[in-house]
Amino acid sequence: MPSTNQAGGRDLPELPGIEKDIGHNPARFLDWDLVGHADRKGLLKSRIRGIDKIAVCRAYWAAEHHPEVGPTDGPREGVLRLLDQREEFLRERGERPERLMFGPRRPPEYYATESDDDGDERPRTAAAKLSRMRSERVATDGGEVDGE
């Protein structure tokens, strides 16, 4: 019995301008009936959440409005809402750079905490913390700190 999800089993609407701009055809993800198909809906949601450029988000928005993409009754409100939310997120947090540098990177500034901003550069290894605790310990019997 043939599967309804075979890769070569359907003709996608051609969107040459969009495909040239973003490198793929968004109809591949958008041209599905989502009602009653949780897997397809989940794939589309994941794809939209993975968009990291505003231009790609707008291309998906334009593809959803294309008359040959999706259901015959027009663009789906839920898909457009997800795309609008993603674009808002990208405007707020910023797009991913074209090329990320190799190796460890500092986290974005919105991950910064107050303790990161105080300028107190203390070592964060367990041995360094123990050493710091021992050096800060006060003698409680009126004498010297242990080992001194």
Tab-separated table of C-alpha atoms in Angstrom, residues 12-89:
chain	number	residue	atom	x	y	z
A	12	LEU	CA	4.640	21.539	-5.198
A	13	PRO	CA	3.611	24.979	-6.399
A	14	GLU	CA	6.584	26.728	-7.951
A	15	LEU	CA	7.673	29.901	-6.202
A	16	PRO	CA	10.849	30.787	-8.150
A	17	GLY	CA	11.367	34.270	-6.689
A	18	ILE	CA	11.058	33.078	-3.116
A	19	GLU	CA	13.092	29.946	-3.768
A	20	LYS	CA	15.894	32.037	-5.275
A	21	ASP	CA	15.867	34.472	-2.337
A	22	ILE	CA	15.899	32.002	0.561
A	23	GLY	CA	17.331	28.870	-1.057
A	24	HIS	CA	14.329	26.557	-0.727
A	25	ASN	CA	10.640	26.371	-1.529
A	26	PRO	CA	8.499	27.080	1.568
A	27	ALA	CA	5.587	25.285	-0.092
A	28	ARG	CA	7.383	22.091	0.903
A	29	PHE	CA	6.268	22.776	4.474
A	30	LEU	CA	3.167	24.915	3.872
A	31	ASP	CA	1.356	22.944	1.164
A	32	TRP	CA	-0.206	20.396	3.506
A	33	ASP	CA	-3.625	19.900	4.979
A	34	LEU	CA	-2.904	20.333	8.698
A	35	VAL	CA	-6.330	19.454	10.096
A	36	GLY	CA	-6.158	16.027	11.704
A	37	HIS	CA	-2.439	15.607	10.954
A	38	ALA	CA	-0.522	16.292	14.163
A	39	ASP	CA	2.823	15.236	12.662
A	40	ARG	CA	2.555	17.666	9.762
A	41	LYS	CA	1.405	20.448	12.077
A	42	GLY	CA	4.307	19.756	14.442
A	43	LEU	CA	6.801	19.779	11.580
A	44	LEU	CA	5.498	23.128	10.335
A	45	LYS	CA	5.594	24.647	13.839
A	46	SER	CA	9.152	23.413	14.330
A	47	ARG	CA	10.216	24.786	10.962
A	48	ILE	CA	8.736	28.201	11.746
A	49	ARG	CA	10.403	28.243	15.183
A	50	GLY	CA	13.700	27.438	13.445
A	51	ILE	CA	13.554	30.438	11.118
A	52	ASP	CA	16.428	32.743	12.017
A	53	LYS	CA	16.059	35.537	9.439
A	54	ILE	CA	13.253	38.064	9.079
A	55	ALA	CA	13.476	37.800	5.276
A	56	VAL	CA	12.803	34.047	5.472
A	57	CYS	CA	9.852	34.686	7.784
A	58	ARG	CA	8.405	37.149	5.284
A	59	ALA	CA	8.988	34.701	2.422
A	60	TYR	CA	6.971	32.054	4.285
A	61	TRP	CA	4.272	34.661	4.923
A	62	ALA	CA	4.135	35.485	1.188
A	63	ALA	CA	4.101	31.785	0.273
A	64	GLU	CA	1.184	31.164	2.649
A	65	HIS	CA	-0.749	33.909	0.804
A	66	HIS	CA	0.033	32.364	-2.600
A	67	PRO	CA	-3.207	30.961	-4.106
A	68	GLU	CA	-1.664	27.585	-4.973
A	69	VAL	CA	-0.245	26.935	-1.486
A	70	GLY	CA	-2.271	25.376	1.305
A	71	PRO	CA	-6.039	24.985	1.432
A	72	THR	CA	-8.299	26.530	-1.189
A	73	ASP	CA	-10.056	28.829	1.289
A	74	GLY	CA	-7.061	31.160	1.664
A	75	PRO	CA	-4.204	31.609	4.109
A	76	ARG	CA	-4.489	29.920	7.488
A	77	GLU	CA	-4.792	32.286	10.414
A	78	GLY	CA	-2.823	30.022	12.767
A	79	VAL	CA	0.139	29.764	10.385
A	80	LEU	CA	0.188	33.534	9.855
A	81	ARG	CA	0.037	34.064	13.631
A	82	LEU	CA	3.050	31.770	14.140
A	83	LEU	CA	4.980	33.623	11.422
A	84	ASP	CA	4.111	37.010	12.945
A	85	GLN	CA	5.210	35.811	16.400
A	86	ARG	CA	8.486	34.528	14.981
A	87	GLU	CA	9.171	37.808	13.181
A	88	GLU	CA	8.446	39.730	16.389
A	89	PHE	CA	10.836	37.432	18.287
